[in-house]
CSV table of N, CA and C in Angstrom, one decimal:
chain,number,residue,atom,x,y,z
A,1,UNK,N,-10.2,42.7,3.7
A,1,UNK,CA,-9.2,41.9,3.1
A,1,UNK,C,-9.8,41.5,1.7
A,2,UNK,N,-9.0,41.5,0.7
A,2,UNK,CA,-9.4,41.1,-0.6
A,2,UNK,C,-9.8,39.7,-0.7
A,3,UNK,N,-10.8,39.3,-1.5
A,3,UNK,CA,-11.2,37.9,-1.6
A,3,UNK,C,-10.2,37.0,-2.1
A,4,UNK,N,-9.4,37.5,-3.1
A,4,UNK,CA,-8.3,36.7,-3.7
A,4,UNK,C,-7.3,36.3,-2.7
A,5,UNK,N,-7.0,37.3,-1.7
A,5,UNK,CA,-6.0,37.1,-0.7
A,5,UNK,C,-6.5,36.0,0.3
A,6,UNK,N,-7.7,36.1,0.6
A,6,UNK,CA,-8.3,35.1,1.6
A,6,UNK,C,-8.3,33.7,0.9
A,7,UNK,N,-8.6,33.6,-0.4
A,7,UNK,CA,-8.6,32.3,-1.1
A,7,UNK,C,-7.2,31.8,-1.1
A,8,UNK,N,-6.1,32.7,-1.4
A,8,UNK,CA,-4.8,32.4,-1.5
A,8,UNK,C,-4.3,31.8,-0.2
A,9,UNK,N,-4.7,32.4,0.9
A,9,UNK,CA,-4.3,31.9,2.3
A,9,UNK,C,-4.8,30.6,2.5
A,10,UNK,N,-6.1,30.3,2.2
A,10,UNK,CA,-6.8,29.1,2.4
A,10,UNK,C,-6.1,28.0,1.5
A,11,UNK,N,-5.8,28.3,0.3
A,11,UNK,CA,-5.1,27.3,-0.6
A,11,UNK,C,-3.7,27.0,0.0
A,12,UNK,N,-3.0,28.0,0.5
A,12,UNK,CA,-1.7,27.8,1.0
A,12,UNK,C,-1.8,26.9,2.3
A,13,UNK,N,-2.8,27.2,3.1
A,13,UNK,CA,-2.9,26.3,4.3
A,13,UNK,C,-3.3,24.9,4.0
A,14,UNK,N,-4.1,24.8,2.9
A,14,UNK,CA,-4.5,23.4,2.5
A,14,UNK,C,-3.3,22.7,1.9
A,15,UNK,N,-2.4,23.4,1.2
A,15,UNK,CA,-1.3,22.7,0.6
A,15,UNK,C,-0.3,22.3,1.7
A,16,UNK,N,-0.1,23.2,2.7
A,16,UNK,CA,0.8,22.8,3.8
A,16,UNK,C,0.3,21.6,4.6
A,17,UNK,N,-1.0,21.5,4.8
A,17,UNK,CA,-1.6,20.3,5.4
A,17,UNK,C,-1.3,19.1,4.6
A,18,UNK,N,-1.6,19.2,3.3
A,18,UNK,CA,-1.3,18.1,2.3
A,18,UNK,C,0.1,17.7,2.4
A,19,UNK,N,1.1,18.5,2.5
A,19,UNK,CA,2.5,18.2,2.6
A,19,UNK,C,2.8,17.5,4.0
A,20,UNK,N,2.1,17.9,5.0
A,20,UNK,CA,2.3,17.3,6.4
A,20,UNK,C,1.7,15.9,6.3
A,21,UNK,N,0.6,15.7,5.6
A,21,UNK,CA,0.0,14.3,5.5
A,21,UNK,C,1.0,13.4,4.8
A,22,UNK,N,1.6,13.9,3.7
A,22,UNK,CA,2.5,13.1,3.0
A,22,UNK,C,3.7,12.7,3.9
A,23,UNK,N,4.2,13.7,4.7
A,23,UNK,CA,5.3,13.4,5.6
A,23,UNK,C,5.0,12.4,6.6
A,24,UNK,N,3.7,12.2,7.0
A,24,UNK,CA,3.3,11.2,7.9
A,24,UNK,C,3.2,9.8,7.4
A,25,UNK,N,3.3,9.6,6.1
A,25,UNK,CA,3.2,8.3,5.5
A,25,UNK,C,4.5,7.5,5.7
A,26,UNK,N,4.4,6.2,5.6
A,26,UNK,CA,5.7,5.4,5.6
A,26,UNK,C,6.5,5.8,4.5
A,27,UNK,N,7.8,5.6,4.6
A,27,UNK,CA,8.8,6.0,3.5
A,27,UNK,C,8.4,5.6,2.1
A,28,UNK,N,8.1,4.4,1.9
A,28,UNK,CA,7.8,3.9,0.6
A,28,UNK,C,6.6,4.6,0.0
A,29,UNK,N,5.5,4.9,0.8
A,29,UNK,CA,4.4,5.6,0.3
A,29,UNK,C,4.8,7.0,0.1
A,30,UNK,N,5.6,7.6,0.9
A,30,UNK,CA,6.1,9.0,0.7
A,30,UNK,C,6.8,9.1,-0.7
A,31,UNK,N,7.7,8.2,-0.9
A,31,UNK,CA,8.4,8.2,-2.2
A,31,UNK,C,7.5,8.1,-3.3
A,32,UNK,N,6.6,7.2,-3.3
A,32,UNK,CA,5.6,7.0,-4.4
A,32,UNK,C,4.7,8.2,-4.6
A,33,UNK,N,4.3,8.8,-3.5
A,33,UNK,CA,3.4,10.0,-3.6
A,33,UNK,C,4.1,11.1,-4.2
A,34,UNK,N,5.4,11.3,-3.8
A,34,UNK,CA,6.2,12.5,-4.4
A,34,UNK,C,6.4,12.2,-5.9
A,35,UNK,N,6.7,10.9,-6.2
A,35,UNK,CA,6.9,10.7,-7.7
A,35,UNK,C,5.7,10.9,-8.5
A,36,UNK,N,4.6,10.5,-8.0
A,36,UNK,CA,3.2,10.7,-8.6
A,36,UNK,C,2.9,12.1,-8.7
A,37,UNK,N,3.2,12.9,-7.7
A,37,UNK,CA,2.9,14.3,-7.7
A,37,UNK,C,3.8,15.0,-8.7
A,38,UNK,N,5.1,14.7,-8.8
A,38,UNK,CA,5.9,15.3,-9.8
A,38,UNK,C,5.4,15.0,-11.2
A,39,UNK,N,5.0,13.7,-11.4
A,39,UNK,CA,4.6,13.3,-12.7
A,39,UNK,C,3.3,14.0,-13.1
A,40,UNK,N,2.3,14.0,-12.2
A,40,UNK,CA,1.0,14.6,-12.6
A,40,UNK,C,1.1,16.1,-12.7
A,41,UNK,N,1.9,16.7,-12.0
A,41,UNK,CA,2.1,18.2,-12.1
A,41,UNK,C,2.6,18.6,-13.5
A,42,UNK,N,3.3,17.6,-14.1
A,42,UNK,CA,3.8,17.9,-15.5
A,42,UNK,C,2.7,17.9,-16.5
A,43,UNK,N,1.5,17.5,-16.1
A,43,UNK,CA,0.4,17.4,-17.1
A,43,UNK,C,-0.6,18.5,-16.8
A,44,UNK,N,-0.6,19.1,-15.6
A,44,UNK,CA,-1.6,20.1,-15.3
A,44,UNK,C,-1.2,20.8,-14.0
A,45,UNK,N,-1.8,21.9,-13.8
A,45,UNK,CA,-1.5,22.7,-12.6
A,45,UNK,C,-2.9,23.1,-12.1
A,46,UNK,N,-2.9,23.6,-10.8
A,46,UNK,CA,-4.2,24.2,-10.3
A,46,UNK,C,-5.0,23.2,-9.5
A,47,UNK,N,-6.2,23.7,-9.2
A,47,UNK,CA,-7.1,23.1,-8.2
A,47,UNK,C,-7.5,21.7,-8.6
A,48,UNK,N,-7.8,21.5,-10.0
A,48,UNK,CA,-8.2,20.3,-10.5
A,48,UNK,C,-7.2,19.1,-10.2
A,49,UNK,N,-5.9,19.4,-10.5
A,49,UNK,CA,-4.9,18.4,-10.3
A,49,UNK,C,-4.6,18.2,-8.8
A,50,UNK,N,-4.7,19.3,-8.0
A,50,UNK,CA,-4.5,19.2,-6.6
A,50,UNK,C,-5.6,18.3,-6.0
A,51,UNK,N,-6.8,18.4,-6.5
A,51,UNK,CA,-8.0,17.5,-6.1
A,51,UNK,C,-7.6,16.0,-6.3
A,52,UNK,N,-7.0,15.8,-7.5
A,52,UNK,CA,-6.7,14.4,-7.8
A,52,UNK,C,-5.6,13.9,-6.9
A,53,UNK,N,-4.6,14.7,-6.6
A,53,UNK,CA,-3.5,14.4,-5.7
A,53,UNK,C,-4.0,14.1,-4.3
A,54,UNK,N,-4.9,15.0,-3.8
A,54,UNK,CA,-5.5,14.7,-2.5
A,54,UNK,C,-6.2,13.4,-2.5
A,55,UNK,N,-6.8,13.0,-3.5
A,55,UNK,CA,-7.6,11.7,-3.6
A,55,UNK,C,-6.6,10.6,-3.5
A,56,UNK,N,-5.4,10.7,-4.2
A,56,UNK,CA,-4.4,9.7,-4.2
A,56,UNK,C,-3.9,9.6,-2.7
A,57,UNK,N,-3.6,10.7,-2.1
A,57,UNK,CA,-3.1,10.7,-0.8
A,57,UNK,C,-4.1,10.1,0.2
A,58,UNK,N,-5.3,10.3,0.0
A,58,UNK,CA,-6.3,9.7,0.9
A,58,UNK,C,-6.3,8.2,0.7
A,59,UNK,N,-6.2,7.8,-0.5
A,59,UNK,CA,-6.1,6.3,-0.9
A,59,UNK,C,-4.9,5.7,-0.2
A,60,UNK,N,-3.8,6.4,-0.2
A,60,UNK,CA,-2.6,5.9,0.4
A,60,UNK,C,-2.7,5.8,1.9
A,61,UNK,N,-3.3,6.9,2.5
A,61,UNK,CA,-3.5,6.9,3.9
A,61,UNK,C,-4.4,5.7,4.4
A,62,UNK,N,-5.5,5.5,3.6
A,62,UNK,CA,-6.4,4.4,4.0
A,62,UNK,C,-5.6,3.0,3.8
A,63,UNK,N,-4.8,2.9,2.8
A,63,UNK,CA,-4.1,1.7,2.6
A,63,UNK,C,-3.1,1.4,3.8
A,64,UNK,N,-2.4,2.5,4.3
A,64,UNK,CA,-1.6,2.4,5.4
A,64,UNK,C,-2.4,1.9,6.6
A,65,UNK,N,-3.5,2.5,6.8
A,65,UNK,CA,-4.4,2.1,8.0
A,65,UNK,C,-4.8,0.7,7.9
A,66,UNK,N,-5.0,0.2,6.7
A,66,UNK,CA,-5.4,-1.2,6.5
A,66,UNK,C,-4.1,-2.1,6.4
A,67,UNK,N,-2.9,-1.5,6.6
A,67,UNK,CA,-1.7,-2.4,6.6
A,67,UNK,C,-1.4,-3.0,5.3
A,68,UNK,N,-1.8,-2.3,4.2
A,68,UNK,CA,-1.5,-2.8,2.9
A,68,UNK,C,-0.1,-2.4,2.4
A,69,UNK,N,0.6,-3.3,1.8
A,69,UNK,CA,1.8,-2.9,1.1
A,69,UNK,C,1.6,-2.0,-0.1
A,70,UNK,N,2.6,-1.2,-0.4
A,70,UNK,CA,2.4,-0.2,-1.5
A,70,UNK,C,2.0,-0.9,-2.8
A,71,UNK,N,2.7,-2.0,-3.1
A,71,UNK,CA,2.4,-2.7,-4.4
A,71,UNK,C,1.0,-3.2,-4.5
A,72,UNK,N,0.4,-3.5,-3.3
A,72,UNK,CA,-1.0,-3.9,-3.3
A,72,UNK,C,-2.0,-2.8,-3.8
A,73,UNK,N,-1.5,-1.6,-3.7
A,73,UNK,CA,-2.3,-0.4,-4.0
A,73,UNK,C,-1.9,0.1,-5.4
A,74,UNK,N,-0.7,0.2,-5.7
A,74,UNK,CA,-0.3,0.7,-7.1
A,74,UNK,C,0.1,-0.3,-8.1
A,75,UNK,N,0.3,-1.6,-7.7
A,75,UNK,CA,0.7,-2.6,-8.6
A,75,UNK,C,2.2,-2.6,-8.8
A,76,UNK,N,2.7,-3.2,-9.9
A,76,UNK,CA,4.1,-3.3,-10.1
A,76,UNK,C,4.7,-2.2,-10.9
A,77,UNK,N,3.8,-1.3,-11.5
A,77,UNK,CA,4.3,-0.3,-12.3
A,77,UNK,C,3.7,1.1,-11.9
A,78,UNK,N,4.4,1.9,-11.2
A,78,UNK,CA,3.9,3.1,-10.7
A,78,UNK,C,3.5,4.1,-11.9
A,79,UNK,N,4.3,4.1,-13.0
A,79,UNK,CA,3.9,4.9,-14.1
A,79,UNK,C,2.5,4.5,-14.7
A,80,UNK,N,2.3,3.2,-14.8
A,80,UNK,CA,1.0,2.8,-15.3
A,80,UNK,C,-0.1,3.2,-14.3
A,81,UNK,N,0.1,3.2,-13.0
A,81,UNK,CA,-0.8,3.6,-12.0
A,81,UNK,C,-1.1,5.1,-12.2
A,82,UNK,N,-0.1,5.9,-12.4
A,82,UNK,CA,-0.2,7.3,-12.6
A,82,UNK,C,-1.0,7.6,-13.9
A,83,UNK,N,-0.7,6.9,-15.0
A,83,UNK,CA,-1.3,7.1,-16.2
A,83,UNK,C,-2.8,6.8,-16.1
A,84,UNK,N,-3.1,5.7,-15.4
A,84,UNK,CA,-4.5,5.4,-15.1
A,84,UNK,C,-5.3,6.5,-14.3
A,85,UNK,N,-4.6,7.2,-13.5
A,85,UNK,CA,-5.2,8.3,-12.8
A,85,UNK,C,-5.5,9.4,-13.8
A,86,UNK,N,-4.6,9.7,-14.8
A,86,UNK,CA,-4.9,10.7,-15.8
A,86,UNK,C,-6.0,10.3,-16.7
A,87,UNK,N,-6.2,9.0,-16.9
A,87,UNK,CA,-7.4,8.5,-17.7
A,87,UNK,C,-8.7,8.7,-16.9
A,88,UNK,N,-8.6,8.6,-15.6
A,88,UNK,CA,-9.8,8.8,-14.7
A,88,UNK,C,-10.2,10.3,-14.6
A,89,UNK,N,-9.3,11.1,-14.7
A,89,UNK,CA,-9.6,12.6,-14.6
A,89,UNK,C,-9.0,13.4,-15.8
A,90,UNK,N,-9.5,13.0,-17.0
A,90,UNK,CA,-8.9,13.7,-18.2
A,90,UNK,C,-9.2,15.2,-18.2
A,91,UNK,N,-10.3,15.6,-17.6
A,91,UNK,CA,-10.7,17.0,-17.6
A,91,UNK,C,-9.7,17.9,-16.8
A,92,UNK,N,-8.9,17.3,-16.0
A,92,UNK,CA,-8.0,18.0,-15.2
A,92,UNK,C,-6.6,18.2,-15.8
A,93,UNK,N,-6.5,17.7,-17.0
A,93,UNK,CA,-5.1,17.9,-17.7
A,93,UNK,C,-5.1,18.8,-18.8
A,94,UNK,N,-3.9,19.4,-19.1
A,94,UNK,CA,-3.7,20.3,-20.2
A,94,UNK,C,-3.9,19.5,-21.5
A,95,UNK,N,-3.5,18.2,-21.4
A,95,UNK,CA,-3.5,17.4,-22.6
A,95,UNK,C,-5.0,17.3,-23.1
A,96,UNK,N,-5.9,17.1,-22.2
A,96,UNK,CA,-7.3,17.0,-22.6
A,96,UNK,C,-7.8,18.3,-23.2
A,97,UNK,N,-7.4,19.4,-22.6
A,97,UNK,CA,-7.8,20.7,-23.1
A,97,UNK,C,-7.3,21.0,-24.5
A,98,UNK,N,-6.0,20.6,-24.7
A,98,UNK,CA,-5.5,20.8,-26.0
A,98,UNK,C,-6.1,19.8,-27.1
A,99,UNK,N,-6.4,18.6,-26.7
A,99,UNK,CA,-7.2,17.8,-27.6
A,99,UNK,C,-8.5,18.4,-28.1
A,100,UNK,N,-9.2,18.9,-27.1
A,100,UNK,CA,-10.5,19.6,-27.4
A,100,UNK,C,-10.3,20.7,-28.4
A,101,UNK,N,-9.3,21.6,-28.1
A,101,UNK,CA,-9.0,22.7,-29.0
A,101,UNK,C,-8.7,22.2,-30.5
A,102,UNK,N,-7.9,21.1,-30.5
A,102,UNK,CA,-7.5,20.5,-31.8
A,102,UNK,C,-8.7,20.0,-32.5
A,103,UNK,N,-9.6,19.3,-31.8
A,103,UNK,CA,-10.8,18.8,-32.4
A,103,UNK,C,-11.7,19.9,-33.0
A,104,UNK,N,-11.8,21.0,-32.2
A,104,UNK,CA,-12.6,22.1,-32.6
A,104,UNK,C,-12.1,22.8,-33.7
A,105,UNK,N,-10.8,22.8,-34.0
A,105,UNK,CA,-10.2,23.5,-35.1
A,105,UNK,C,-10.6,22.9,-36.4
A,106,UNK,N,-11.1,21.7,-36.4
A,106,UNK,CA,-11.5,21.1,-37.7
A,106,UNK,C,-13.0,21.2,-38.0
A,107,UNK,N,-13.7,21.9,-37.1
A,107,UNK,CA,-15.2,22.1,-37.3
A,107,UNK,C,-15.5,23.3,-38.1
C-alpha cells in the first residue's frame, strides 16, 4: 500500500474520532466548538490547525469533566477566545506565513 494512502486513512480515522468527541460534548460546548472550528479553518488548513482544534477539544472535554460552564472556559466573547488561540499558534495560520513573505520582500 502506498505511504500516502496509509497516512490519508490514519488522518481520516483521526478526524472521525475528533468529530465523535465533539458530538459527545454538551450542546453548548458542541455549538462553541463548531463555531471555533469554522472560524479557525478560515485562517489555515492542514495538520497544524487540526492540532490546535484538538487541543481546544481536549480543553473543553476537561472542562466538562470538571463541571465548568462554557463561559468559565471561553469568557464572554467567543471571538476573542478564538483570536487568542490564533495568537498562541501564529505559525499555524496562513496570515503568519503571508506576513513573513511580506517582510522578506523588503530585504
